[in-house]
């Protein structure tokens, strides 16, 4: 008998990736290991996500292989969530430092090179061109080997593995300009037949490096902004917690919290873990977790969520979940996995990126060869410049960032609104929704019965409610709870009850103040030979969709409770919003047809199916799919899980059962139906942005490469254009954050 494999999914930061080609290379390196599967590398988040067998896979070996490929994989023992942010800041600072050094050297190199073309400068400076070129050589050499060494180091690693990426293009382009210029300065006789003017391109080599670093710095800043929502979630957790131990209050690091610990939280402090309140009451700000702006009132017995803020009162709670098992930990993992996943639309970009760099090198060589055959005084110089321009303009940074940047911002926007989108494929598919099927109870309605009115047949209304509530207070049935809550809202005191007898599924009876009380459905009344008078059958105050609970005192019906599952706030607005988007709305319910029809009309739903058994819900979804509909299912209960699994897009209300949430591809954390509409809008907006990004990335290269090959662009303009192509894609993606949804 074979032992069960321990499969775990992990997300690790990767350092050194710069383009889509890098992504493919890291993915291939990790995928080569046996026991590793589902490898996905994200350029925007700079993380590699993969599943692996803990018993057979050595992460250190994977890290070494990634390092041999020219990148650095940060292992989990060295990486915690908050350190990931520090790593991002460190990378940004490193780029900034190299950029400053590069700019300090490239500015004088560029100015001297430009000014050498003017006679007044040559007359004013008592130094000949040969000496000036040697000064430029020294300055450029320092720039190439200090701030520019990152490009050449990766290029060398690539060369050893017979691969190439964006860094290869930059190294070949800038290196070609530098080497040619250096030989021209140090050994001018070697190119005397090709270059009579001994022209040098130190300015091109240095400015290319500086502009690329400038683009990288802007890119790193934009990346940190695009991941702001997940960083906010990570930073929610406090560093320390105050626990109660042996009657003493002590402060410990949050990492030392254990299940069952008693934690004290003062007003204004963050709650360090999930748990249940055992002392005190307060209002809690849960907005960062659920997206709900109003504080939630909490008291003994209520659950609290780690990372939320205790606004007003002092509370003590018992820890029930810590670390990755807590609500915040699961949300962070959920969002990270969504951001790391790849939608189908990315496959085309990945395939292109795999062959892009070798193709570009080939185009650059052909460009050089063609220009060498065109007669000119400086044909070698012209051929070299155009060769370099093609290499620089073609760097596929924008192509690699087009999809992950939009997914990163879109999923982050969802998280900040209390909408968790499980993967990027869901973001892409949600645009296709033509029909949304809603479960009724707990989804369109609040999910528990409420007394909407009590109709009394004589003048003792308050006493009748007191008798009913006193009796129902002895039962835990949802209808009993509804009647008790109705009485409490009217500040009615309860009486002592004797001789209680519960009729399961029918009602309850007992004795109060010497009177025999029966409360229940029509069947219970008839069983006890209680007569129904005309006023009961002729009641016009009762909605068709409501249920009736009869109250009888001493074998006479004295009144009825009208029971109804209240429709959720905004449910009608949500249905109208969806219909305005061209989406058909359907309601499924196990209720009788009359009740379902009443709610359907009230909400304006297109169609409904009543008296549905739980096992039939998935079959109904399948029927709509066979009719050509792309179906989303919205539910919250265990009986919704099969239908959620069958649907094309599954949406679970966050206050539902764990199994419904596990099955769903979208989770609405705050139970607000309006977020169903917002989730679809975020999906549409993200997909639109991805398409825009890919379009501009392809168009940029389609136009830029021919222009460079025909000699229209010089290397410095090409470098500037390439740097801003990535920034433009990231900036376009960041616009998602500021869209009103």
XYZ file of C-alpha atoms in Angstrom:
741
model
C 0.000 0.000 0.000
C 1.526 3.321 -1.071
C 1.628 6.237 1.355
C -0.417 9.319 0.611
C 1.553 12.093 -1.086
C 1.804 15.396 0.770
C 1.051 17.943 -1.944
C 1.415 21.603 -1.003
C 1.021 24.767 -3.052
C 3.548 27.512 -2.412
C 4.192 31.023 -3.730
C 7.786 32.312 -3.614
C 9.331 35.637 -4.683
C 11.626 35.521 -7.733
C 14.295 38.173 -8.187
C 15.757 39.263 -11.538
C 12.821 38.754 -13.930
C 12.361 41.571 -16.419
C 10.201 40.302 -19.290
C 7.906 37.561 -20.555
C 10.918 35.519 -21.715
C 12.208 35.462 -18.119
C 8.838 34.171 -16.947
C 8.915 31.286 -19.416
C 12.461 30.427 -18.449
C 11.774 30.303 -14.711
C 8.617 28.246 -15.347
C 10.557 25.721 -17.446
C 13.345 25.494 -14.853
C 10.933 24.715 -12.006
C 8.761 22.396 -14.117
C 11.722 20.090 -14.846
C 11.657 18.746 -11.279
C 9.724 15.527 -10.713
C 6.950 15.990 -8.162
C 6.360 19.618 -9.173
C 3.171 20.640 -10.993
C 0.950 23.629 -11.831
C 3.882 26.017 -12.169
C 2.846 29.628 -12.769
C 5.250 32.576 -12.691
C 3.907 36.114 -12.537
C 5.995 39.044 -13.763
C 3.847 41.727 -12.110
C 3.975 40.167 -8.624
C 7.454 38.654 -9.197
C 6.325 35.382 -7.634
C 6.463 31.725 -8.669
C 3.516 29.580 -7.597
C 3.635 25.788 -7.849
C 2.436 22.570 -6.220
C 5.009 20.066 -4.999
C 5.345 16.784 -3.142
C 6.894 17.682 0.221
C 8.375 14.197 0.645
C 10.235 14.017 -2.682
C 10.961 17.620 -3.716
C 13.845 19.646 -2.284
C 13.103 23.360 -2.537
C 16.782 24.226 -2.147
C 17.582 22.252 -5.294
C 14.904 24.182 -7.167
C 16.348 27.454 -5.843
C 19.836 26.462 -7.056
C 18.487 25.572 -10.503
C 16.681 28.924 -10.729
C 19.884 30.696 -9.677
C 21.854 28.810 -12.359
C 19.287 30.098 -14.853
C 20.115 33.670 -13.802
C 17.435 34.438 -11.207
C 16.980 34.144 -7.450
C 14.189 32.184 -5.768
C 13.573 33.246 -2.144
C 12.773 30.199 -0.023
C 9.950 30.205 2.584
C 12.120 30.021 5.689
C 13.755 33.239 4.557
C 10.558 34.862 3.343
C 7.527 35.981 5.267
C 4.727 38.167 3.981
C 6.025 41.410 5.403
C 9.559 40.608 4.263
C 8.166 40.301 0.717
C 7.280 43.979 0.884
C 10.745 44.803 2.245
C 12.252 42.798 -0.622
C 10.219 44.864 -3.112
C 11.379 48.098 -1.445
C 14.990 46.831 -1.429
C 14.830 46.071 -5.162
C 13.349 49.500 -5.833
C 16.134 51.178 -3.823
C 18.801 49.113 -5.599
C 17.469 50.172 -9.013
C 17.276 53.778 -7.840
C 20.905 53.686 -6.661
C 22.121 52.275 -9.997
C 19.991 54.816 -11.868
C 21.537 57.757 -9.988
C 25.094 56.497 -10.620
C 24.282 55.845 -14.266
C 22.710 59.294 -14.702
C 25.701 61.031 -13.067
C 28.007 59.481 -15.674
C 25.729 59.382 -18.730
C 24.746 63.076 -18.601
C 28.315 64.376 -19.091
C 28.989 61.610 -21.662
C 25.906 62.649 -23.636
C 26.595 66.411 -23.363
C 30.260 66.104 -24.379
C 29.328 63.849 -27.326
C 26.723 66.316 -28.527
C 28.858 69.422 -28.021
C 31.779 67.868 -29.964
C 29.704 68.385 -33.098
C 29.907 72.196 -32.713
C 32.989 74.198 -33.782
C 32.661 76.734 -30.943
C 32.972 73.907 -28.381
C 36.058 72.439 -30.095
C 37.670 75.884 -30.171
C 36.791 76.604 -26.532
C 38.170 73.289 -25.215
C 41.945 72.880 -25.697
C 41.695 69.080 -25.976
C 41.714 67.102 -29.211
C 39.018 64.586 -30.203
C 41.211 61.573 -29.537
C 41.756 62.641 -25.909
C 38.059 63.487 -25.422
C 37.098 60.063 -26.790
C 39.475 58.427 -24.309
C 37.796 60.355 -21.463
C 34.397 59.181 -22.759
C 35.760 55.626 -22.909
C 36.803 55.749 -19.209
C 33.462 57.206 -18.086
C 31.438 54.728 -20.159
C 33.505 51.763 -18.988
C 32.721 52.627 -15.365
C 29.012 52.984 -16.232
C 28.902 49.693 -18.173
C 30.612 47.645 -15.436
C 29.014 49.209 -12.326
C 25.339 50.198 -12.784
C 25.101 48.339 -16.113
C 26.635 45.059 -14.958
C 23.210 43.533 -14.156
C 22.374 43.295 -17.876
C 25.667 41.701 -18.867
C 25.651 39.266 -15.942
C 22.234 37.904 -16.946
C 23.281 37.902 -20.615
C 26.276 35.711 -19.744
C 24.094 33.300 -17.731
C 21.670 33.133 -20.656
C 24.501 32.462 -23.084
C 25.728 29.533 -20.987
C 22.260 27.970 -21.227
C 21.754 28.893 -24.898
C 18.762 31.127 -24.075
C 17.999 34.818 -24.334
C 15.698 37.408 -22.795
C 15.226 41.155 -22.669
C 18.537 41.607 -20.823
C 20.252 39.821 -23.701
C 18.880 42.382 -26.160
C 20.051 45.282 -23.995
C 23.487 43.723 -23.395
C 23.993 42.955 -27.100
C 22.788 46.415 -28.153
C 24.650 48.509 -25.588
C 27.639 46.129 -25.656
C 27.961 46.326 -29.431
C 27.999 50.138 -29.312
C 30.509 50.130 -26.435
C 32.885 47.489 -27.879
C 32.928 49.056 -31.337
C 33.548 52.533 -29.852
C 36.255 51.211 -27.496
C 38.148 49.498 -30.347
C 37.823 52.669 -32.396
C 39.458 54.645 -29.566
C 42.105 52.117 -28.531
C 42.877 50.541 -31.917
C 41.684 53.030 -34.575
C 43.649 51.343 -37.350
C 41.420 48.205 -37.192
C 38.356 50.036 -38.535
C 40.168 52.578 -40.718
C 38.666 51.125 -43.900
C 35.124 51.055 -42.505
C 35.028 54.271 -40.505
C 37.127 57.130 -41.803
C 35.714 59.521 -39.214
C 36.405 57.144 -36.298
C 32.924 57.903 -34.940
C 32.124 56.525 -31.460
C 28.825 55.677 -29.749
C 29.639 55.934 -26.054
C 26.661 58.260 -25.650
C 24.293 55.638 -27.104
C 25.672 52.844 -24.879
C 25.510 54.948 -21.706
C 22.130 56.586 -22.363
C 20.590 53.201 -23.269
C 21.662 51.792 -19.876
C 20.395 54.901 -18.041
C 17.026 54.983 -19.791
C 16.448 51.258 -19.267
C 17.246 51.663 -15.552
C 14.908 54.661 -15.445
C 12.167 52.507 -16.967
C 12.882 49.716 -14.470
C 12.662 52.154 -11.565
C 9.326 53.552 -12.783
C 8.168 49.974 -13.365
C 9.074 48.893 -9.823
C 7.200 51.873 -8.356
C 4.159 51.112 -10.500
C 4.294 47.433 -9.481
C 4.309 48.351 -5.802
C 1.298 50.603 -6.363
C -0.535 47.931 -8.362
C -0.118 45.470 -5.466
C -1.172 48.025 -2.842
C -4.344 46.179 -1.804
C -2.588 42.907 -1.009
C 0.139 44.832 0.834
C -2.532 46.553 2.921
C -3.964 43.147 3.813
C -0.519 41.835 4.759
C 0.192 44.865 6.946
C -3.170 44.584 8.753
C -1.891 42.082 11.283
C -0.310 43.679 14.377
C 3.170 42.644 15.501
C 2.210 41.814 19.096
C -0.721 40.557 21.161
C -1.654 40.990 24.820
C -2.659 37.661 26.367
C -4.093 36.760 29.756
C -2.050 34.036 31.487
C -2.333 32.963 35.132
C -4.224 36.162 35.913
C -1.481 38.332 34.399
C -1.513 40.293 31.134
C 1.644 39.868 29.049
C 2.616 41.056 25.581
C 3.962 38.452 23.163
C 4.862 38.402 19.446
C 1.883 37.405 17.302
C 3.831 34.377 16.023
C 3.651 32.879 19.544
C -0.157 33.011 19.754
C -1.728 29.594 20.261
C -5.222 28.172 19.913
C -7.161 28.749 23.123
C -5.107 31.772 24.209
C -7.131 34.537 25.875
C -6.357 37.865 24.174
C -7.182 41.324 25.532
C -7.864 44.138 23.056
C -8.211 47.791 24.055
C -10.120 50.446 22.056
C -8.189 51.478 18.949
C -6.076 48.312 18.819
C -6.030 45.753 16.027
C -7.389 42.288 16.732
C -4.420 39.904 16.311
C -6.236 36.636 15.458
C -9.626 35.021 14.849
C -11.628 34.079 17.901
C -14.814 34.310 19.997
C -15.519 37.104 22.491
C -15.736 35.854 26.103
C -15.871 39.253 27.834
C -16.964 42.787 26.916
C -18.611 44.383 23.912
C -17.481 46.784 21.215
C -17.997 48.001 17.675
C -15.457 46.497 15.242
C -14.265 48.042 11.984
C -14.176 45.101 9.531
C -13.986 47.246 6.381
C -10.563 46.043 5.234
C -11.708 42.409 5.347
C -15.322 42.646 4.188
C -15.463 45.998 2.401
C -18.346 46.985 4.703
C -17.825 50.603 5.778
C -20.011 50.634 8.923
C -18.599 49.197 12.199
C -20.215 45.957 13.423
C -21.501 45.662 16.990
C -20.007 42.652 18.811
C -20.664 41.127 22.227
C -20.016 37.901 24.165
C -20.384 34.880 21.892
C -19.706 36.802 18.657
C -16.740 35.988 16.457
C -13.948 38.467 15.701
C -11.582 38.499 12.718
C -7.829 39.030 12.938
C -6.668 42.291 11.371
C -9.893 44.196 12.108
C -9.903 47.231 14.416
C -11.539 47.423 17.838
C -13.198 50.841 17.720
C -14.750 51.567 21.110
C -14.983 48.963 23.885
C -12.611 46.648 25.766
C -12.943 42.970 24.854
C -11.317 39.640 25.631
C -11.572 36.738 23.211
C -10.437 33.136 22.920
C -8.226 32.442 19.890
C -9.757 29.915 17.468
C -7.518 30.339 14.384
C -4.039 31.728 13.808
C -1.620 32.317 10.921
C -2.574 30.930 7.527
C -5.697 29.275 8.961
C -7.185 32.610 10.017
C -9.643 34.524 7.843
C -7.001 37.133 6.960
C -4.420 34.424 6.185
C -6.844 32.638 3.873
C -7.814 35.887 2.135
C -4.163 36.793 1.513
C -3.469 33.305 0.134
C -6.649 33.455 -1.959
C -5.738 36.805 -3.525
C -2.081 35.823 -4.048
C -3.122 32.643 -5.858
C -5.532 34.639 -8.032
C -2.776 37.092 -8.922
C -0.318 34.288 -9.647
C -2.676 32.364 -11.931
C -2.829 32.924 -15.673
C -5.983 33.438 -17.745
C -6.259 31.643 -21.119
C -5.612 34.929 -22.930
C -2.050 34.928 -21.522
C -1.140 31.704 -23.355
C -0.768 33.527 -26.675
C 1.568 36.110 -25.128
C 3.646 33.357 -23.481
C 4.041 31.432 -26.733
C 5.123 34.588 -28.559
C 7.561 35.525 -25.774
C 9.237 32.117 -25.973
C 10.458 32.750 -29.540
C 10.413 36.540 -29.502
C 13.991 37.302 -28.437
C 15.711 34.871 -30.856
C 13.535 36.230 -33.684
C 14.469 39.815 -32.791
C 18.186 38.966 -32.745
C 17.719 37.444 -36.180
C 15.928 40.567 -37.459
C 18.721 42.753 -36.020
C 21.407 40.686 -37.794
C 19.484 40.848 -41.092
C 19.116 44.627 -40.616
C 22.861 44.955 -40.076
C 23.632 42.826 -43.151
C 21.246 44.752 -45.431
C 22.631 48.141 -44.378
C 26.169 46.868 -44.947
C 25.265 46.261 -48.592
C 23.831 49.764 -49.078
C 26.610 52.042 -50.371
C 27.408 54.903 -47.989
C 30.363 56.840 -46.593
C 29.733 55.370 -43.141
C 27.794 52.212 -43.943
C 29.262 50.244 -41.021
C 28.267 52.984 -38.573
C 24.745 53.165 -40.004
C 24.398 49.383 -39.975
C 25.610 49.210 -36.351
C 23.239 51.974 -35.171
C 20.225 50.322 -36.802
C 21.286 46.925 -35.454
C 21.366 48.361 -31.914
C 18.065 50.223 -32.409
C 16.214 47.047 -33.436
C 17.525 45.169 -30.378
C 16.579 47.932 -27.931
C 13.136 48.848 -29.321
C 12.017 45.205 -29.338
C 12.464 44.370 -25.645
C 9.275 42.450 -24.691
C 8.687 44.008 -21.251
C 5.221 45.341 -22.061
C 4.185 41.957 -23.469
C 5.087 40.217 -20.215
C 3.303 42.751 -18.018
C 0.135 43.211 -20.111
C -1.956 40.477 -18.465
C -0.513 40.021 -14.934
C -0.513 43.762 -14.202
C -4.233 44.045 -14.980
C -5.042 40.854 -13.039
C -2.993 42.125 -10.077
C -4.897 45.407 -9.882
C -8.303 43.874 -10.703
C -8.107 41.163 -8.043
C -6.775 43.732 -5.566
C -9.720 46.026 -6.287
C -12.053 43.101 -5.694
C -10.382 42.277 -2.367
C -10.683 45.873 -1.177
C -14.437 45.681 -1.885
C -14.924 42.379 -0.078
C -14.906 40.344 -3.326
C -12.465 37.436 -3.554
C -11.869 36.141 -7.082
C -10.270 32.695 -6.961
C -8.238 32.845 -10.185
C -7.550 34.995 -13.215
C -9.460 32.594 -15.474
C -12.603 33.601 -13.581
C -11.816 37.255 -14.295
C -11.729 36.448 -17.997
C -14.764 34.141 -18.063
C -17.142 36.359 -16.051
C -17.578 38.636 -19.071
C -19.320 35.760 -20.882
C -22.152 35.403 -18.329
C -25.578 35.405 -20.008
C -27.654 33.964 -17.148
C -27.366 34.229 -13.369
C -29.199 31.668 -11.251
C -29.913 32.709 -7.650
C -30.732 30.423 -4.768
C -33.557 32.126 -2.867
C -33.124 31.400 0.825
C -30.066 33.111 2.285
C -29.120 34.642 -1.058
C -31.987 36.801 -2.277
C -33.571 36.683 1.178
C -31.939 37.034 4.583
C -32.317 33.284 5.130
C -34.323 33.212 8.336
C -38.051 33.713 8.984
C -39.284 36.929 10.549
C -42.647 37.968 11.934
C -43.894 40.786 9.733
C -47.188 41.262 11.651
C -49.545 39.763 14.228
C -53.262 39.856 13.432
C -55.453 39.652 16.541
C -59.144 38.729 16.460
C -59.977 40.649 19.666
C -58.518 43.365 21.891
C -55.880 41.428 23.889
C -53.121 41.649 21.283
C -50.210 42.309 23.702
C -51.177 39.426 25.985
C -51.510 37.064 23.048
C -48.003 37.909 21.826
C -46.690 37.396 25.371
C -48.291 33.922 25.589
C -46.955 32.899 22.202
C -43.421 34.174 22.828
C -43.256 32.633 26.326
C -44.118 29.260 24.825
C -41.873 29.597 21.753
C -38.952 30.660 23.979
C -38.678 26.991 24.980
C -37.957 25.927 21.387
C -34.963 26.484 19.077
C -36.945 26.218 15.837
C -36.301 29.170 13.441
C -40.001 30.153 13.541
C -39.925 30.055 17.352
C -36.865 32.327 17.320
C -38.669 34.730 14.966
C -41.680 35.014 17.306
C -39.449 35.503 20.376
C -37.467 38.273 18.614
C -40.735 39.923 17.537
C -41.898 40.028 21.155
C -38.568 41.376 22.410
C -38.675 44.253 19.920
C -41.972 45.280 21.503
C -40.506 45.026 25.024
C -42.962 42.328 26.083
C -42.083 40.363 29.234
C -42.391 36.581 29.223
C -44.469 34.367 31.543
C -43.738 31.043 33.199
C -44.795 28.037 31.111
C -45.919 24.649 32.402
C -46.702 21.287 30.818
C -44.716 22.013 27.665
C -45.225 19.634 24.758
C -43.380 20.072 21.462
C -44.926 18.671 18.272
C -41.943 18.449 15.941
C -42.721 19.984 12.549
C -46.153 21.193 13.674
C -45.899 23.476 16.717
C -45.839 23.617 20.501
C -48.340 23.656 23.367
C -48.290 24.400 27.081
C -50.051 26.041 30.004
C -49.688 29.720 31.013
C -51.617 31.307 33.923
C -54.074 28.396 33.804
C -54.805 28.819 30.104
C -54.074 26.098 27.526
C -51.985 27.571 24.703
C -51.368 25.975 21.312
C -49.257 27.629 18.625
C -48.485 26.056 15.274
C -49.633 25.312 11.742
C -53.075 24.487 10.398
C -52.546 20.727 10.779
C -51.869 21.082 14.519
C -55.043 23.134 14.949
C -57.151 20.532 13.139
C -55.544 17.699 15.116
C -56.738 19.450 18.293
C -60.247 20.013 16.821
C -59.862 23.779 16.868
C -62.391 25.427 14.577
C -61.438 27.907 11.818
C -63.802 30.840 11.646
C -64.662 32.829 8.542
C -62.416 35.744 9.538
C -59.394 33.463 9.164
C -60.242 32.210 5.694
C -61.116 35.722 4.530
C -57.947 37.451 5.741
C -56.801 39.978 3.107
C -53.887 41.368 5.108
C -51.677 38.359 4.441
C -49.299 38.353 1.457
C -49.463 35.305 -0.793
C -45.779 34.621 -0.190
C -46.117 34.576 3.598
C -46.571 31.715 6.029
C -49.154 31.638 8.843
C -48.689 30.441 12.417
C -51.922 30.116 14.401
C -52.300 30.981 18.090
C -55.090 29.224 19.996
C -56.041 29.836 23.630
C -58.392 27.368 25.296
C -59.275 25.791 21.936
C -60.116 29.098 20.250
C -57.951 30.764 17.603
C -57.262 34.293 18.826
C -54.788 35.475 16.199
C -52.204 34.614 13.574
C -48.530 35.433 13.107
C -47.588 36.324 9.534
C -44.118 34.848 8.900
C -41.905 35.803 6.001
C -38.294 35.394 4.886
C -37.418 39.050 4.237
C -35.904 40.002 0.879
C -32.392 41.392 1.222
C -31.718 45.087 0.927
C -30.736 46.065 -2.630
C -31.888 42.695 -4.054
C -34.326 44.391 -6.425
C -31.696 46.946 -7.508
C -29.202 44.141 -8.150
C -31.678 42.287 -10.383
C -32.397 45.458 -12.368
C -28.650 46.199 -12.728
C -28.018 42.709 -14.078
C -30.907 42.980 -16.527
C -29.557 46.328 -17.751
C -26.270 44.516 -18.469
C -28.174 42.062 -20.671
C -27.994 39.200 -18.142
C -31.041 36.956 -17.612
C -31.969 36.315 -13.945
C -33.389 33.035 -12.606
C -34.449 32.074 -9.059
C -34.333 28.518 -7.688
C -36.193 27.603 -4.499
C -37.647 24.669 -2.656
C -40.617 26.838 -1.633
C -44.085 26.261 -2.992
C -44.871 27.863 -6.344
C -47.200 30.546 -4.952
C -44.547 31.915 -2.576
C -41.808 31.770 -5.239
C -43.971 33.563 -7.786
C -44.714 36.348 -5.308
C -40.998 36.991 -4.598
C -40.122 36.692 -8.280
C -42.624 39.407 -9.203
C -41.520 41.632 -6.332
C -37.886 41.488 -7.468
C -38.556 41.596 -11.207
C -36.766 38.286 -11.852
C -37.083 36.932 -15.399
C -37.996 33.381 -14.411
C -38.127 31.040 -11.420
C -38.237 27.333 -10.646
C -40.103 26.396 -7.442
C -40.321 23.237 -5.317
C -36.794 22.243 -6.372
C -35.046 19.455 -4.488
C -31.370 20.145 -3.617
C -30.142 17.350 -5.879
C -32.074 18.801 -8.844
C -30.433 22.252 -8.773
C -27.351 21.072 -10.706
C -29.605 19.460 -13.343
C -31.413 22.754 -13.880
C -28.059 24.545 -14.325
C -27.104 21.917 -16.909
C -30.384 22.454 -18.804
C -29.634 26.166 -19.182
C -26.088 25.357 -20.324
C -27.403 22.934 -22.967
C -29.624 25.761 -24.211
C -26.457 27.771 -24.925
C -26.399 29.925 -21.797
C -23.169 30.764 -19.927
C -24.414 30.318 -16.380
C -23.339 31.842 -13.078
C -24.798 30.425 -9.870
C -25.148 32.436 -6.654
C -25.710 30.450 -3.456
C -24.718 30.026 0.171
C -25.684 26.627 1.539
C -24.547 23.007 1.506
C -27.404 22.147 -0.847
C -26.054 24.741 -3.314
C -22.603 23.117 -3.616
C -23.451 20.717 -6.511
C -25.064 23.543 -8.508
C -22.140 25.859 -7.773
C -19.728 23.191 -8.998
C -21.775 22.620 -12.162
C -22.084 26.289 -13.127
C -19.629 28.087 -15.408
C -19.004 30.761 -12.740
C -19.852 30.017 -9.101
C -20.475 32.833 -6.612
C -20.795 32.123 -2.882
C -22.128 34.552 -0.307
C -19.435 34.848 2.381
C -21.722 34.133 5.328
C -22.633 30.793 3.804
C -21.265 27.350 4.581
C -17.612 26.370 4.142
C -18.452 23.837 1.434
C -20.241 26.482 -0.648
C -17.262 28.826 -0.270
C -14.748 26.074 -1.159
C -16.721 25.273 -4.318
C -17.062 28.883 -5.465
C -14.840 30.772 -7.880
C -15.989 34.152 -6.478
C -16.711 34.816 -2.792
C -18.725 37.814 -1.602
C -17.195 38.437 1.823
C -19.712 40.899 3.257
C -22.865 39.108 2.055
C -23.852 42.228 0.093
C -25.708 41.223 -3.095
C -24.581 44.426 -4.823
C -21.097 42.920 -4.899
C -22.324 40.303 -7.388
C -22.772 43.169 -9.844
C -19.445 44.704 -8.795
C -17.641 41.378 -9.359
C -18.910 41.228 -12.943
C -17.992 44.882 -13.523
C -14.461 44.300 -12.160
C -14.148 41.272 -14.453
C -15.276 43.263 -17.502
C -12.979 46.153 -16.626
C -9.970 43.858 -16.063
C -10.489 41.955 -19.318
C -10.917 45.219 -21.230
C -7.639 46.476 -19.743
C -5.841 43.210 -20.610
C -6.990 43.512 -24.220
C -5.853 47.141 -24.349
C -2.459 46.233 -22.868
C -1.887 43.333 -25.270
C -3.001 45.447 -28.234
C -0.558 48.244 -27.416
C 2.246 45.782 -26.600
C 1.853 44.086 -29.985
C 1.333 47.346 -31.888
C 4.351 48.916 -30.184
C 6.667 46.155 -31.399
C 4.957 45.848 -34.789
C 5.597 49.538 -35.514
C 8.842 50.022 -33.564
C 10.909 47.191 -35.066
C 10.385 48.219 -38.733
C 11.060 51.883 -37.896
C 14.323 50.915 -36.194
C 15.294 48.585 -39.059
C 14.709 51.355 -41.610
C 16.899 53.745 -39.641
C 14.130 56.081 -38.453
C 14.902 55.567 -34.737
C 18.302 56.000 -33.126
C 19.245 53.767 -30.149
C 18.574 56.432 -27.494
C 15.055 57.150 -28.747
C 14.480 53.397 -28.965
C 15.618 52.963 -25.337
C 13.320 55.760 -24.166
C 10.368 54.289 -26.072
C 11.060 50.806 -24.712
C 11.291 52.063 -21.129
C 7.970 53.873 -21.352
C 6.183 50.969 -23.067
C 6.286 48.988 -19.797
C 5.329 51.992 -17.722
C 2.379 52.731 -20.014
C 1.045 49.171 -19.586
C 1.339 49.400 -15.804
C -0.209 52.874 -15.729
C -3.124 51.700 -17.858
C -3.639 48.790 -15.454
C -3.528 51.114 -12.443
C -6.502 53.030 -13.852
C -8.662 50.087 -12.743
C -8.137 51.157 -9.120
C -9.792 54.513 -9.717
C -12.777 53.321 -11.747
C -16.178 53.679 -10.111
C -17.854 50.279 -9.880
